[in-house]
Short mmCIF file of C-alpha atoms and ligand atoms in Angstrom, two decimals:
data_model
loop_
_atom_site.label_atom_id
_atom_site.label_comp_id
_atom_site.label_asym_id
_atom_site.label_seq_id
_atom_site.Cartn_x
_atom_site.Cartn_y
_atom_site.Cartn_z
CA UNK B 1247 -1.22 4.87 -27.81
CA UNK B 1248 -1.04 8.45 -28.67
CA UNK B 1249 -0.20 11.22 -26.05
CA UNK B 1250 -3.67 12.51 -26.35
CA UNK B 1251 -5.50 9.24 -25.66
CA UNK B 1252 -3.15 8.13 -22.80
CA UNK B 1253 -3.73 11.48 -21.04
CA UNK B 1254 -7.83 10.98 -21.62
CA UNK B 1255 -7.36 7.37 -20.35
CA UNK B 1256 -5.45 8.33 -17.02
CA UNK B 1257 -8.41 10.72 -16.35
CA UNK B 1258 -10.72 7.65 -16.31
CA UNK B 1259 -12.42 7.41 -13.02
CA UNK B 1260 -14.57 4.62 -11.96
CA UNK B 1261 -17.76 5.64 -10.02
CA UNK B 1262 -18.77 1.99 -9.62
CA UNK B 1263 -15.42 1.09 -8.23
CA UNK B 1264 -15.85 0.00 -4.54
CA UNK B 1265 -12.88 -0.12 -2.14
CA UNK B 1266 -13.82 -2.03 0.98
CA UNK B 1267 -12.24 -4.25 3.56
CA UNK B 1268 -11.53 -7.93 2.65
CA UNK B 1269 -13.62 -10.56 3.74
CA UNK B 1270 -13.02 -14.31 3.67
CA UNK B 1271 -14.41 -14.88 0.44
CA UNK B 1272 -12.01 -12.62 -1.23
CA UNK B 1273 -8.92 -14.66 0.13
CA UNK B 1274 -8.26 -16.58 -3.23
CA UNK B 1275 -9.09 -13.64 -5.37
CA UNK B 1276 -6.65 -11.58 -3.59
CA UNK B 1277 -3.95 -13.89 -4.11
CA UNK B 1278 -4.79 -14.20 -7.65
CA UNK B 1279 -4.79 -10.33 -8.25
CA UNK B 1280 -1.28 -10.19 -6.55
CA UNK B 1281 -0.09 -13.19 -8.73
CA UNK B 1282 -1.14 -11.61 -11.83
CA UNK B 1283 0.02 -7.91 -11.12
CA UNK B 1284 3.33 -8.88 -10.13
CA UNK B 1285 3.93 -11.77 -12.40
CA UNK B 1286 5.14 -14.03 -9.49
CA UNK B 1287 3.65 -15.47 -6.45
CA UNK B 1288 5.69 -13.89 -3.39
CA UNK B 1289 3.49 -11.13 -2.90
CA UNK B 1290 0.30 -13.19 -2.83
CA UNK B 1291 1.98 -15.70 -0.48
CA UNK B 1292 3.06 -12.72 1.72
CA UNK B 1293 -0.40 -11.45 2.17
CA UNK B 1294 -1.62 -15.12 2.91
CA UNK B 1295 1.22 -15.34 5.76
CA UNK B 1296 0.63 -12.02 7.04
CA UNK B 1297 -2.98 -12.75 7.56
CA UNK B 1298 -1.97 -15.46 10.04
CA UNK B 1299 -0.04 -13.02 12.08
CA UNK B 1300 -1.32 -11.33 15.19
CA UNK B 1301 -0.91 -7.74 13.82
CA UNK B 1302 -2.83 -8.32 10.63
CA UNK B 1303 -6.22 -6.28 10.59
CA UNK B 1304 -8.75 -7.08 8.15
CA UNK B 1305 -9.88 -3.41 8.01
CA UNK B 1306 -6.51 -2.43 6.69
CA UNK B 1307 -6.64 -4.97 4.10
CA UNK B 1308 -8.60 -3.56 1.32
CA UNK B 1309 -10.02 -4.68 -2.14
CA UNK B 1310 -11.25 -2.64 -5.09
CA UNK B 1311 -14.43 -4.28 -6.49
CA UNK B 1312 -15.70 -3.51 -9.93
CA UNK B 1313 -18.93 -4.81 -11.01
CA UNK B 1314 -18.67 -7.79 -8.43
CA UNK B 1315 -14.80 -8.59 -9.58
CA UNK B 1316 -11.95 -8.03 -7.37
CA UNK B 1317 -9.48 -5.94 -9.46
CA UNK B 1318 -7.22 -4.37 -7.14
CA UNK B 1319 -5.83 -4.80 -3.74
CA UNK B 1320 -3.79 -2.78 -1.06
CA UNK B 1321 -2.54 -3.86 2.40
CA UNK B 1322 -1.58 -1.51 5.34
CA UNK B 1323 0.28 -3.34 7.95
CA UNK B 1324 1.22 -2.28 11.59
CA UNK B 1325 4.99 -1.80 12.20
CA UNK B 1326 6.92 -0.56 14.93
CA UNK B 1327 9.48 2.17 14.43
CA UNK B 1328 12.42 1.74 17.00
CA UNK B 1329 15.17 4.06 18.02
CA UNK B 1330 17.48 3.61 20.92
CA UNK B 1331 15.35 5.29 23.10
CA UNK B 1332 11.92 5.35 21.86
CA UNK B 1333 9.41 3.18 19.63
CA UNK B 1334 5.85 4.08 17.98
CA UNK B 1335 3.61 2.66 15.88
CA UNK B 1336 3.25 3.15 12.15
CA UNK B 1337 1.65 1.29 9.20
CA UNK B 1338 3.61 -0.23 6.20
CA UNK B 1339 1.83 0.35 2.78
CA UNK B 1340 2.15 -2.75 0.58
CA UNK B 1341 1.85 -4.87 -1.32
CA UNK B 1342 -0.51 -3.11 -3.69
CA UNK B 1343 -1.82 -4.46 -6.84
CA UNK B 1344 -4.07 -3.75 -9.81
CA UNK B 1345 -4.80 -6.76 -12.52
CA UNK B 1346 -2.73 -5.93 -15.69
CA UNK B 1347 -5.44 -4.85 -18.07
CA UNK B 1348 -6.89 -2.25 -15.65
CA UNK B 1349 -3.24 -1.08 -14.60
CA UNK B 1350 -2.51 2.79 -15.41
CA UNK B 1351 -6.44 3.91 -15.33
CA UNK B 1352 -6.47 5.35 -11.77
CA UNK B 1353 -7.52 2.19 -9.80
CA UNK B 1354 -4.18 2.25 -7.63
CA UNK B 1355 -4.43 5.94 -7.26
CA UNK B 1356 -8.10 5.48 -5.87
CA UNK B 1357 -6.98 2.40 -3.58
CA UNK B 1358 -4.20 4.75 -2.03
CA UNK B 1359 -6.31 7.74 -1.73
CA UNK B 1360 -9.36 6.01 -0.06
CA UNK B 1361 -7.10 3.57 1.72
CA UNK B 1362 -5.03 6.45 3.56
CA UNK B 1363 -8.59 8.11 4.29
CA UNK B 1364 -9.75 4.88 5.93
CA UNK B 1365 -6.78 4.21 8.08
CA UNK B 1366 -6.90 7.74 9.16
CA UNK B 1367 -10.41 7.59 10.22
CA UNK B 1368 -9.26 4.35 11.95
CA UNK B 1369 -6.86 6.47 14.08
CA UNK B 1370 -3.65 5.58 12.23
CA UNK B 1371 -1.19 8.58 12.30
CA UNK B 1372 1.68 7.90 9.84
CA UNK B 1373 2.32 5.42 6.78
CA UNK B 1374 5.61 4.17 5.51
CA UNK B 1375 6.10 2.93 2.02
CA UNK B 1376 9.03 1.29 -0.19
CA UNK B 1377 7.76 2.13 -3.78
CA UNK B 1378 8.27 3.97 -6.83
CA UNK B 1379 9.58 7.36 -6.07
CA UNK B 1380 7.69 9.01 -9.18
CA UNK B 1381 4.21 7.72 -7.79
CA UNK B 1382 3.80 8.06 -3.94
CA UNK B 1383 4.63 11.62 -3.63
CA UNK B 1384 1.51 12.50 -5.32
CA UNK B 1385 -0.27 11.38 -2.32
CA UNK B 1386 2.21 13.28 0.00
CA UNK B 1387 4.67 10.85 0.82
CA UNK B 1388 8.31 12.51 1.39
CA UNK B 1389 11.55 10.62 1.72
CA UNK B 1390 11.43 9.05 5.40
CA UNK B 1391 15.14 10.22 5.56
CA UNK B 1392 13.81 13.67 6.50
CA UNK B 1393 12.65 12.45 9.87
CA UNK B 1394 15.61 10.05 9.93
CA UNK B 1395 13.44 7.29 9.31
CA UNK B 1396 15.33 4.25 8.07
CA UNK B 1397 14.70 0.94 6.34
CA UNK B 1398 16.17 -2.10 7.85
CA UNK B 1399 17.37 -3.04 4.63
CA UNK B 1400 19.23 -1.26 1.95
CA UNK B 1401 16.84 1.11 -0.08
CA UNK B 1402 17.34 4.06 -2.26
CA UNK B 1403 16.58 7.16 0.00
CA UNK B 1404 13.91 8.61 -2.37
CA UNK B 1405 12.12 5.20 -2.48
CA UNK B 1406 11.77 4.70 0.97
CA UNK B 1407 8.92 7.36 2.06
CA UNK B 1408 6.83 8.27 4.98
CA UNK B 1409 3.34 10.25 5.18
CA UNK B 1410 2.03 12.14 8.26
CA UNK B 1411 -1.57 11.33 8.66
CA UNK B 1412 -1.73 13.82 11.38
CA UNK B 1413 0.32 17.06 11.19
CA UNK B 1414 3.66 16.88 12.53
CA UNK B 1415 3.29 13.25 13.77
CA UNK B 1416 6.64 12.26 12.86
CA UNK B 1417 8.49 15.70 14.22
CA UNK B 1418 11.07 14.73 16.43
CA UNK B 1419 10.57 11.07 15.75
CA UNK B 1420 13.30 8.60 14.06
CA UNK B 1421 14.08 5.33 14.29
CA UNK B 1422 14.51 2.11 12.13
CA UNK B 1423 11.13 0.34 10.73
CA UNK B 1424 10.79 -3.37 11.97
CA UNK B 1425 8.95 -5.49 9.50
CA UNK B 1426 7.88 -8.69 10.61
CA UNK B 1427 9.95 -11.72 9.07
CA UNK B 1428 7.29 -12.57 6.69
CA UNK B 1429 8.34 -9.60 4.50
CA UNK B 1430 12.02 -10.43 4.48
CA UNK B 1431 11.17 -13.75 3.40
CA UNK B 1432 9.22 -12.52 0.49
CA UNK B 1433 11.91 -10.42 -0.95
C1 COA N 570 1.64 0.11 -9.03
C2 COA N 570 0.11 -0.39 -9.46
C3 COA N 570 -0.42 -0.85 -8.12
C4 COA N 570 -0.69 1.03 -9.68
O1 COA N 570 -1.60 0.96 -9.90
P1 COA N 570 -2.60 1.67 -11.10
O2 COA N 570 -3.90 1.45 -11.18
O3 COA N 570 -1.72 1.16 -12.32
O4 COA N 570 -1.87 3.14 -10.87
P2 COA N 570 -2.62 4.50 -11.40
O5 COA N 570 -3.37 4.23 -12.71
O6 COA N 570 -3.61 4.99 -10.27
O7 COA N 570 -1.50 5.22 -11.39
C5 COA N 570 -0.46 5.17 -12.44
C6 COA N 570 0.76 5.46 -12.00
O8 COA N 570 1.50 4.55 -11.32
C7 COA N 570 2.83 4.56 -11.41
N1 COA N 570 3.34 3.16 -11.96
C8 COA N 570 2.44 2.21 -12.12
N2 COA N 570 3.17 1.16 -12.56
C9 COA N 570 4.32 1.45 -12.46
C10 COA N 570 5.76 0.94 -12.60
N3 COA N 570 5.92 -0.32 -13.05
N4 COA N 570 6.78 1.64 -12.48
C11 COA N 570 6.83 2.92 -12.13
N5 COA N 570 5.67 3.54 -11.90
C12 COA N 570 4.47 2.83 -12.09
C13 COA N 570 3.10 5.51 -12.59
O9 COA N 570 3.60 6.85 -11.77
C14 COA N 570 1.87 5.83 -13.08
O10 COA N 570 1.48 7.21 -13.39
P3 COA N 570 1.46 7.51 -15.02
O11 COA N 570 0.58 6.55 -15.82
O12 COA N 570 1.17 8.59 -15.24
O13 COA N 570 2.89 7.04 -15.78
C15 COA N 570 0.04 -1.09 -10.58
O14 COA N 570 0.64 -0.58 -11.54
C16 COA N 570 0.38 -2.62 -10.19
O15 COA N 570 -0.18 -3.64 -9.85
N6 COA N 570 1.70 -3.01 -10.88
C17 COA N 570 2.30 -3.97 -10.64
C18 COA N 570 2.58 -4.41 -9.23
C19 COA N 570 3.41 -3.24 -8.57
O16 COA N 570 4.51 -3.05 -8.91
N7 COA N 570 2.87 -3.02 -7.29
C20 COA N 570 3.52 -1.71 -6.35
C21 COA N 570 4.59 -2.05 -5.50
S1 COA N 570 3.85 -2.69 -3.76
#
């Protein structure tokens, strides 16, 4: 694909793309979208297992629907950030998936942007992500190390990121992110 047509393609927007919370009818399709996007079953199974946990909130489990078809998915899952003398709640972003034939057209970015607005409206104050360091900074994510927030596993500094949804929410905070065991089992 020429550079020009790639540029044009990345500007495609999907006005009819609807980002909405999952419902029970979407469960099978969400697993399928994850399987297709990741080319393996781990993330689809992870979502199914997390759905059974107490902390899972369906308003934080969002699908991207285009013309009645589920083409993308993003999950925000509540996590605790724990240090020797404090703990606070945040959200972890992921898994996120877009079906292969519609990747790199902006659907993922719409999922992240609208997802972040939705979780902020629901009162959440920060988000953590382990992801592509060239992707998430465009939404305001910065290396979590600047707040001394750490992953409980080895992760490249620039790939483990945090975002304040409320100004200075993470100032003076620090700690290690506690993921439920389902995340560890899936990796
Ligand atoms: C990552 C993903 C959800 C992004 O959705 P999308 O609709 O393709 O994203 P957008 O079109 O909004 O943005 C494209 C950007 O995503 C980033 N990106 C997408 N796939 C990437 C990959 N495999 N490696 C690095 N960056 C990637 C790039 O920065 C790309 O920007 P560019 O096209 O200017 O290079 C989608 O590509 C996907 O499902 N990938 C497979 C699963 C995955 O890796 N999920 C993320 C980890 S939880």
